Every structure is written in C-alpha cells, then in structure tokens.
mmCIF file with all atom_site columns, C-alpha atoms in Angstrom:
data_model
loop_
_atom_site.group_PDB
_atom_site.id
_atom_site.type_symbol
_atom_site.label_atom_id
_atom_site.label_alt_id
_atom_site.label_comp_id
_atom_site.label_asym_id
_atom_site.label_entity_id
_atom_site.label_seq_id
_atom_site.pdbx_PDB_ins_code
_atom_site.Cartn_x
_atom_site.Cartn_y
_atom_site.Cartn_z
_atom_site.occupancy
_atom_site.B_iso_or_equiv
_atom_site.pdbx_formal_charge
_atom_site.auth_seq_id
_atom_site.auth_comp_id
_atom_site.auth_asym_id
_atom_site.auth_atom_id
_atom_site.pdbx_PDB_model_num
ATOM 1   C CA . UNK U 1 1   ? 260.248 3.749   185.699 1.00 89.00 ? 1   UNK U CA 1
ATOM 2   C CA . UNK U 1 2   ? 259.587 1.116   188.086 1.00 91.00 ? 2   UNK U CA 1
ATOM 3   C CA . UNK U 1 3   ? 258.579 3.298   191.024 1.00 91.00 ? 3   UNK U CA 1
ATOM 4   C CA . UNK U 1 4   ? 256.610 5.182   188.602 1.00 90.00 ? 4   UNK U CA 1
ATOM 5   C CA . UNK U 1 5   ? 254.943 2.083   187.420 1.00 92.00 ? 5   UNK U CA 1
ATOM 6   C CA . UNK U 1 6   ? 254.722 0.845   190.673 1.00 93.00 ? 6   UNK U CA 1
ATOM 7   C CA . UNK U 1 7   ? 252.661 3.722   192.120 1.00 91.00 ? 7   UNK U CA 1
ATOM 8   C CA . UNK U 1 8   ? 250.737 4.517   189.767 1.00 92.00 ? 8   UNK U CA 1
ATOM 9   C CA . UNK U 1 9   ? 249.557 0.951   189.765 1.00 93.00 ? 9   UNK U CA 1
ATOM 10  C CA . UNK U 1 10  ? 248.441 1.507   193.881 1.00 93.00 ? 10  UNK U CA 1
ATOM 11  C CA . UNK U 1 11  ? 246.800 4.226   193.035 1.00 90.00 ? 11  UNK U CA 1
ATOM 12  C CA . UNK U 1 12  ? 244.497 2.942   190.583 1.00 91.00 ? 12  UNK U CA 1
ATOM 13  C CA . UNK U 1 13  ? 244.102 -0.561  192.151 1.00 92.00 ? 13  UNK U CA 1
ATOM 14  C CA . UNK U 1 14  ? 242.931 1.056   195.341 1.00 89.00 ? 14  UNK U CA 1
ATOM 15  C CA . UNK U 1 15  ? 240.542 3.556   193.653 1.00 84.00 ? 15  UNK U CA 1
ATOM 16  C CA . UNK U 1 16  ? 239.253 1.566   190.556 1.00 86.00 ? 16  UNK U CA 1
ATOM 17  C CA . UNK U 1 17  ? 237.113 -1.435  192.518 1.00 85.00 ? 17  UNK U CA 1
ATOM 18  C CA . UNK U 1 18  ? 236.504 -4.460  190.404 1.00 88.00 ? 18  UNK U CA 1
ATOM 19  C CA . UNK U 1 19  ? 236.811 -2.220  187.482 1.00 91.00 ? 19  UNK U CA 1
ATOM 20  C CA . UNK U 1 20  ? 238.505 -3.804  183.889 1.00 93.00 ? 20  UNK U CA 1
ATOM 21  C CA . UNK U 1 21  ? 241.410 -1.346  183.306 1.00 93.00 ? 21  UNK U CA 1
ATOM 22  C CA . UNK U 1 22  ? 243.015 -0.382  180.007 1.00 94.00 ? 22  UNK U CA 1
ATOM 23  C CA . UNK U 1 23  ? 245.884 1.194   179.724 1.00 94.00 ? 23  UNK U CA 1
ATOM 24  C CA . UNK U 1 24  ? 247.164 3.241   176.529 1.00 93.00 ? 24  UNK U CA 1
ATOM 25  C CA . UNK U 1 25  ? 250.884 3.115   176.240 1.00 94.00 ? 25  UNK U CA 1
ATOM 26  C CA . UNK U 1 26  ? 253.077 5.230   174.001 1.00 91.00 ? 26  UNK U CA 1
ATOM 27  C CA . UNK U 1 27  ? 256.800 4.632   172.376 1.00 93.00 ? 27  UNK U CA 1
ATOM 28  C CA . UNK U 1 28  ? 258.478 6.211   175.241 1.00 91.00 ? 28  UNK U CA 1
ATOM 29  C CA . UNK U 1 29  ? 259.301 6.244   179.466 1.00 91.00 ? 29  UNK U CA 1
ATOM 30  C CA . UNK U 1 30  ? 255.437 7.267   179.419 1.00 91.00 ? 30  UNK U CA 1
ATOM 31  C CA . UNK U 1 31  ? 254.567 3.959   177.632 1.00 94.00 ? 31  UNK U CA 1
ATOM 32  C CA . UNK U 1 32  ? 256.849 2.304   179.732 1.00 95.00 ? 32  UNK U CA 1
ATOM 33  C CA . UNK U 1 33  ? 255.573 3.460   183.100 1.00 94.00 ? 33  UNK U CA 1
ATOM 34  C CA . UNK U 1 34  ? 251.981 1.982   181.557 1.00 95.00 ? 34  UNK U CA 1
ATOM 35  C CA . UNK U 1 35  ? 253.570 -1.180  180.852 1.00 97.00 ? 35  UNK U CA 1
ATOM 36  C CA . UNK U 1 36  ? 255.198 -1.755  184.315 1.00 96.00 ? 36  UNK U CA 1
ATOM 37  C CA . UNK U 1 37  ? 251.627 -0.573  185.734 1.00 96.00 ? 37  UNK U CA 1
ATOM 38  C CA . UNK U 1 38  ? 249.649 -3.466  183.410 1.00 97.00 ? 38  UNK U CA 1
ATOM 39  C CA . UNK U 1 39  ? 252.258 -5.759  185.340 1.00 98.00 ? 39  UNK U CA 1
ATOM 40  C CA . UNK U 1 40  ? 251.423 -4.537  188.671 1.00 97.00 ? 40  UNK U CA 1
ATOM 41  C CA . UNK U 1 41  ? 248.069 -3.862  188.635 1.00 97.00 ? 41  UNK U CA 1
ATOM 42  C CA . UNK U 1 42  ? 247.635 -7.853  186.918 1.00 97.00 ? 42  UNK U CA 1
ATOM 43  C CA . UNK U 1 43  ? 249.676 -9.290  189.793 1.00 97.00 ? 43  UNK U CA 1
ATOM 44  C CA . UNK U 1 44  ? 247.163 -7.197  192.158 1.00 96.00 ? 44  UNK U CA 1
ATOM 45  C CA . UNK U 1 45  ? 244.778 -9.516  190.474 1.00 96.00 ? 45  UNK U CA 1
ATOM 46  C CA . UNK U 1 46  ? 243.184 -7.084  188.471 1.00 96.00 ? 46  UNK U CA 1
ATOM 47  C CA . UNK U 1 47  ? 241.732 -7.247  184.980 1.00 96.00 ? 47  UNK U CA 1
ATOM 48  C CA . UNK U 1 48  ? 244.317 -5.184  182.858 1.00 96.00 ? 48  UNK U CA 1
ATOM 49  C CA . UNK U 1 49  ? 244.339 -4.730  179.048 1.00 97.00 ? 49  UNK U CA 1
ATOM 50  C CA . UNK U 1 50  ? 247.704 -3.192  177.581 1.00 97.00 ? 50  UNK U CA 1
ATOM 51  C CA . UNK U 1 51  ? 247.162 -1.408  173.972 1.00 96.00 ? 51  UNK U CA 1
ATOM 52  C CA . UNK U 1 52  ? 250.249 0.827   172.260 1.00 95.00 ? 52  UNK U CA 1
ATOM 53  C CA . UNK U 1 53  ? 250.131 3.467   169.972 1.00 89.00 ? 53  UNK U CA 1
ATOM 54  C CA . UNK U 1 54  ? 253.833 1.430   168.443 1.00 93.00 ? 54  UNK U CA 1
ATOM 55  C CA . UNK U 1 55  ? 256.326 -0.814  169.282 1.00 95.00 ? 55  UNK U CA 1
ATOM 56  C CA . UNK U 1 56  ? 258.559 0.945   172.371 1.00 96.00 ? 56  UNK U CA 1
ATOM 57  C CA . UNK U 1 57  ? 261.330 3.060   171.018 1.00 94.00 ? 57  UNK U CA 1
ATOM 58  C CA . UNK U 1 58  ? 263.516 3.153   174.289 1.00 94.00 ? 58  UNK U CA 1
ATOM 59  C CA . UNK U 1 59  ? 265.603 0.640   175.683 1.00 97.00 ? 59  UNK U CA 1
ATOM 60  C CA . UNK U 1 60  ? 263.553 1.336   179.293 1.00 96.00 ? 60  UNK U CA 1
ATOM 61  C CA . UNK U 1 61  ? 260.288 0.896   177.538 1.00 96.00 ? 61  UNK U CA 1
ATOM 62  C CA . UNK U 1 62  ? 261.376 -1.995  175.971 1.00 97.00 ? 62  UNK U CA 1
ATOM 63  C CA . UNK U 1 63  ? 262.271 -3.482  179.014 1.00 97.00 ? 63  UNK U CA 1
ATOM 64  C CA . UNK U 1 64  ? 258.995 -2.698  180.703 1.00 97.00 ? 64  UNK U CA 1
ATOM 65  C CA . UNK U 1 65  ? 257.025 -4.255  177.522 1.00 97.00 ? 65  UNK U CA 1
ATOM 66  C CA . UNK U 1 66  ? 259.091 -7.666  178.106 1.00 97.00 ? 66  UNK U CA 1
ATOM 67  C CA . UNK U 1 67  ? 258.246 -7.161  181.581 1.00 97.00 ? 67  UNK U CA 1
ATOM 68  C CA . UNK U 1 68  ? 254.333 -7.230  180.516 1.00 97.00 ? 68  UNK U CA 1
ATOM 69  C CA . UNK U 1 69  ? 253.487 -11.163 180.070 1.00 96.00 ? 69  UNK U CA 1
ATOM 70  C CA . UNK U 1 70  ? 250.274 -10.206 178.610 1.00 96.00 ? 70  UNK U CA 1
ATOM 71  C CA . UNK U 1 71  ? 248.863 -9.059  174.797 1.00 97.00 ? 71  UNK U CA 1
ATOM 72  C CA . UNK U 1 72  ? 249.664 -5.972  173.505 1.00 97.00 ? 72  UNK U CA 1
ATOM 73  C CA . UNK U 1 73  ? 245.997 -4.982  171.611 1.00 96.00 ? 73  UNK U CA 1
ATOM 74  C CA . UNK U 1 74  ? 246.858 -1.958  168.462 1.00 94.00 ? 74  UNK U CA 1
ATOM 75  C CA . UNK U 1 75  ? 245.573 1.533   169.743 1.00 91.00 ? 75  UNK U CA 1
ATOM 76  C CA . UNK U 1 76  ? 243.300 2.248   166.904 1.00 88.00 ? 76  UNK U CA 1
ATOM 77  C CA . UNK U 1 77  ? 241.654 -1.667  167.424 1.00 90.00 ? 77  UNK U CA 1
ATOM 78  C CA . UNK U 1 78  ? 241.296 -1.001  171.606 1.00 92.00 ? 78  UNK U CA 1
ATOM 79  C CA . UNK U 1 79  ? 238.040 -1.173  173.012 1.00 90.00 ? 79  UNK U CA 1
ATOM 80  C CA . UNK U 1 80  ? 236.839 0.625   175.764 1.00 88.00 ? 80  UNK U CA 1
ATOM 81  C CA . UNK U 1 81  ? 236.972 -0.096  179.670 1.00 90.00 ? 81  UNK U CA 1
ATOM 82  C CA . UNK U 1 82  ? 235.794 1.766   182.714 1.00 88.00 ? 82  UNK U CA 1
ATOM 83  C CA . UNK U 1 83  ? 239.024 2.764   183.464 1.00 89.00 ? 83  UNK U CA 1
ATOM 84  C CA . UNK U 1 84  ? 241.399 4.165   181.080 1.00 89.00 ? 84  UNK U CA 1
ATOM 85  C CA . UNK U 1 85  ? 245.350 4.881   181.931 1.00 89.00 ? 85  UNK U CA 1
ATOM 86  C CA . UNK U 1 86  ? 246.849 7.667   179.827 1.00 87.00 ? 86  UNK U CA 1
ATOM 87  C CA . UNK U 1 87  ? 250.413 6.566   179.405 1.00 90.00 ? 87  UNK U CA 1
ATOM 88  C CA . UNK U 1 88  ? 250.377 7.779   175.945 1.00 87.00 ? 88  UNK U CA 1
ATOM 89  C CA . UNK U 1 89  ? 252.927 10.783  176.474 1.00 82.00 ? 89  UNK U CA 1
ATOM 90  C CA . UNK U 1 90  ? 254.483 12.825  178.745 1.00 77.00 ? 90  UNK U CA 1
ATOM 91  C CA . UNK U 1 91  ? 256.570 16.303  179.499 1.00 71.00 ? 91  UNK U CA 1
ATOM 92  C CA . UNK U 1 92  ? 259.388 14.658  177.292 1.00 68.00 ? 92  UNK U CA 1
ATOM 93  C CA . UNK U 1 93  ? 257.130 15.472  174.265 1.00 70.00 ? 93  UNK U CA 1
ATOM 94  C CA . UNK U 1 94  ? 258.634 18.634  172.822 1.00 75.00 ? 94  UNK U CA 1
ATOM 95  C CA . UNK U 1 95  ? 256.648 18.449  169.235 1.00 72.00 ? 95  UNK U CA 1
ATOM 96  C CA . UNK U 1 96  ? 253.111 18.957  167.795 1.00 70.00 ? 96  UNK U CA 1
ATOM 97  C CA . UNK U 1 97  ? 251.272 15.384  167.861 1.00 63.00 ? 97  UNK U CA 1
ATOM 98  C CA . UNK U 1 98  ? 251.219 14.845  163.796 1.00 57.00 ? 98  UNK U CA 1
ATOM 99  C CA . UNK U 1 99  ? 250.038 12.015  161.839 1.00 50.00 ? 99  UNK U CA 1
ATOM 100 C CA . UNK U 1 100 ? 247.566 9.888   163.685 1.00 44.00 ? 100 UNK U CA 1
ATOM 101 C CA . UNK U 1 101 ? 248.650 10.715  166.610 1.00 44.00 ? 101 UNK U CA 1
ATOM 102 C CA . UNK U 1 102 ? 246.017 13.657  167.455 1.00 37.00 ? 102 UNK U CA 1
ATOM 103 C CA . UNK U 1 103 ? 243.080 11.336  167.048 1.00 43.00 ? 103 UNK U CA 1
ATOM 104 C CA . UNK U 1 104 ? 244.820 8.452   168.984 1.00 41.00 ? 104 UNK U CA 1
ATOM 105 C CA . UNK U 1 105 ? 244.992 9.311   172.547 1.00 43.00 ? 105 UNK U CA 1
ATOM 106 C CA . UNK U 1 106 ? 240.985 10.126  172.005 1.00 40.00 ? 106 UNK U CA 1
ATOM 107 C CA . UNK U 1 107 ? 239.996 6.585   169.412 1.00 43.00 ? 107 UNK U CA 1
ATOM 108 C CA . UNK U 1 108 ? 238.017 5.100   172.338 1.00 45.00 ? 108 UNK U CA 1
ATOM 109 C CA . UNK U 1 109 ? 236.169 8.630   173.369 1.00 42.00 ? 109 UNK U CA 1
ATOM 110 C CA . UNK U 1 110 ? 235.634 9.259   169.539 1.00 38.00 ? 110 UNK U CA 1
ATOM 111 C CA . UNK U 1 111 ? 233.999 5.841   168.054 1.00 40.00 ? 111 UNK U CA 1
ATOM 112 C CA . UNK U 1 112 ? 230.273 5.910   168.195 1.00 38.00 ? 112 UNK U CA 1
ATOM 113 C CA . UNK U 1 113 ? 228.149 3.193   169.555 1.00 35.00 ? 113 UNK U CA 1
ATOM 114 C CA . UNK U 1 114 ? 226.667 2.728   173.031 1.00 34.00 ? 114 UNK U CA 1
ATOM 115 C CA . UNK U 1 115 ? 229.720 0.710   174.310 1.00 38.00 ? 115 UNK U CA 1
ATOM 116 C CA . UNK U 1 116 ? 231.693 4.099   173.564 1.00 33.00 ? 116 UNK U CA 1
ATOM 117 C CA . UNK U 1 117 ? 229.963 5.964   176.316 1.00 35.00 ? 117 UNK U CA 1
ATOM 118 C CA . UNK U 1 118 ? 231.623 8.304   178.276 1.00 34.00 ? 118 UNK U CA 1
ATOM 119 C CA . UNK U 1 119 ? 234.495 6.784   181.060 1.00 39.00 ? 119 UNK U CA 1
ATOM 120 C CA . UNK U 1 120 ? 233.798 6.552   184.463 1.00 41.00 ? 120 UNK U CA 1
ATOM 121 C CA . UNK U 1 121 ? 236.834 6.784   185.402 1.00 43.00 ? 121 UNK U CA 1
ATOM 122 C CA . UNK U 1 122 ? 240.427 8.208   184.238 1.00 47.00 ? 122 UNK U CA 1
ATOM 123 C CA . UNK U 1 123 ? 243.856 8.591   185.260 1.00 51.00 ? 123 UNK U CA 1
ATOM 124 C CA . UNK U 1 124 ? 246.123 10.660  183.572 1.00 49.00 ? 124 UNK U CA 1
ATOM 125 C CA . UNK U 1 125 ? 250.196 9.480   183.801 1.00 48.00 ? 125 UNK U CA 1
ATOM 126 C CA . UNK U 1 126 ? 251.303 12.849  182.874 1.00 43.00 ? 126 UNK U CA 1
ATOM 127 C CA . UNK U 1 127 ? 249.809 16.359  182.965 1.00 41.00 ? 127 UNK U CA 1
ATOM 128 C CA . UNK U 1 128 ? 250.855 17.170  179.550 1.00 40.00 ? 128 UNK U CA 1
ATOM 129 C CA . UNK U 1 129 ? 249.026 16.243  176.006 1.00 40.00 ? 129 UNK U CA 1
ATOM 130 C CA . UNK U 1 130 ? 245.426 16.185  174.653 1.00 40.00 ? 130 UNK U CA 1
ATOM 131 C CA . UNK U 1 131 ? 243.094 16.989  177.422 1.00 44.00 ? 131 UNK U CA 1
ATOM 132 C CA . UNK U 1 132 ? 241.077 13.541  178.260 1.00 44.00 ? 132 UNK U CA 1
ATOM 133 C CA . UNK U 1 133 ? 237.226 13.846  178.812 1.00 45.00 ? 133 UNK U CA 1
ATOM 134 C CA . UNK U 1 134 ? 235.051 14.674  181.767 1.00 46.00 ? 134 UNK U CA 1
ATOM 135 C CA . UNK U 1 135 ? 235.537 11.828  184.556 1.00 47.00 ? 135 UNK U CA 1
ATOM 136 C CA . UNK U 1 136 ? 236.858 11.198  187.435 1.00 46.00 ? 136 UNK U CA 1
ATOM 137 C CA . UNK U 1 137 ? 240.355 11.845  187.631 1.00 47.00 ? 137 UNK U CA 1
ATOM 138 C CA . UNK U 1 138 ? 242.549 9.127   190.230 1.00 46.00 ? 138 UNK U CA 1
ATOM 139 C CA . UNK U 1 139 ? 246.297 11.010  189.655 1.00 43.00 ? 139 UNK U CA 1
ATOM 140 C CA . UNK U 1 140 ? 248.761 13.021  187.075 1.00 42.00 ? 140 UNK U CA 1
ATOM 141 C CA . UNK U 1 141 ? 252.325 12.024  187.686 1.00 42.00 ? 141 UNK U CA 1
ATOM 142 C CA . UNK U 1 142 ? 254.766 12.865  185.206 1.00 38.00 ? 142 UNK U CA 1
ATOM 143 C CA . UNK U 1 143 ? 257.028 9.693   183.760 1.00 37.00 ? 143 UNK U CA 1
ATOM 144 C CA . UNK U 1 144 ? 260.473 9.189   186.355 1.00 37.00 ? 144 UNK U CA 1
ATOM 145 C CA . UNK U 1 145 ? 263.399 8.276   184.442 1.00 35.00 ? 145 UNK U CA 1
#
C-alpha cells in the first residue's frame, strides 16, 4: 500500500502543476492507497483534500488514514478540485455498487452549479468501477496489497 501510495502520489505531483487535488477514498486497500497518496502528495507541498465514502474497514486502510494528519471531508459534502483521485474502489470489488454507492464515485460530476464544471484533470487508482468523465487521464494502477 505504501509503494502504491507512494507512486501514485509522483505521478500526479509531477503532472498536476499547482493544481488543488482531491482525492476520493473508499473503505478498503483502494481507500488506503488514496490516503497514503494525500500524505505524500501534502509533504510534496501540494494542496491535498482527503474525502471518504466511510470510515476504513481494513486494518491497512486504517493505518494509512492515521497516517493522513489532515481532515477527512464526507463524500456526499466534497467539493470539487481540478484534480480528482479515484481511490474509491478497486479489482477487489466483487459486488454490484448498491445503496448510495452508484451516485457516489460521480457526487462532484453530478451537482449542478458552475463550480461543478467538468475536471480538468483525473486519475483513476484502479481500472475497475464507474467510468469517470471525459478528462485527462494521469494513470490506472490497481491497489498493491
């Protein structure tokens, strides 16, 4: 999780500029790659926002949200950024998204308003789940135990 983390942060630090990053973290290894990426990325000196679909339900991702000295902002109350980590889920997911969950992963796409224009930019962390929008895409990588 930390190499993940780790790399994933490079890769968006050296391609996202001066852009404010947020990065969507799920309950899982996916969530906690995005975690140890906020961490990263914020001791690259960039300006990272963390927001979670739910509390961390492993003991890795748990350990990569204490890891994370900043907030935690709710999913559904995130606003947008120009660049947007999906660290929602990844290829662990082996059920239909139910609940909320379908409309998560797309809240800050879906809310209308001006300052919910389109992203500039995106990276994915896994190449599974809901399709993100048009943009331009930095990396996939699938979560690393």
């Amino acid at each position: 999780m930390d190499r993940a983390g780790t790399a994933i942060a490079h890769a968006v630090h050296r391609l996202a500029g001066s852009n404010a990053i947020l990065i969507l973290c799920g309950p899982g290894n996916n969530g906690g790659d995005g975690y140890v990426a906020a961490r990263v990325l914020a001791d690259l000196g960039a300006t990272v926002r963390v927001a979670a679909l739910s509390q961390p339900r492993t003991d890795a991702a748990r350990a990569a949200r204490a890891g994370w000295p900043g907030p935690v902002e709710a999913l559904a109350e995130a606003k947008p950024a120009p660049v947007l980590v999906d660290a929602l889920f990844g290829t662990g997911l082996t059920r239909p998204l139910s609940g909320t969950s379908p409309q998560t992963p797309n809240t800050p796409r879906r809310r209308p308003g001006p300052s919910w224009a389109p992203l500039s930019t995106t990276c994915t962390v896994h190449p599974t789940g809901p399709r993100p929008p048009p943009g331009r895409y930095l990396w996939s990588r699938a979560s690393t135990p």
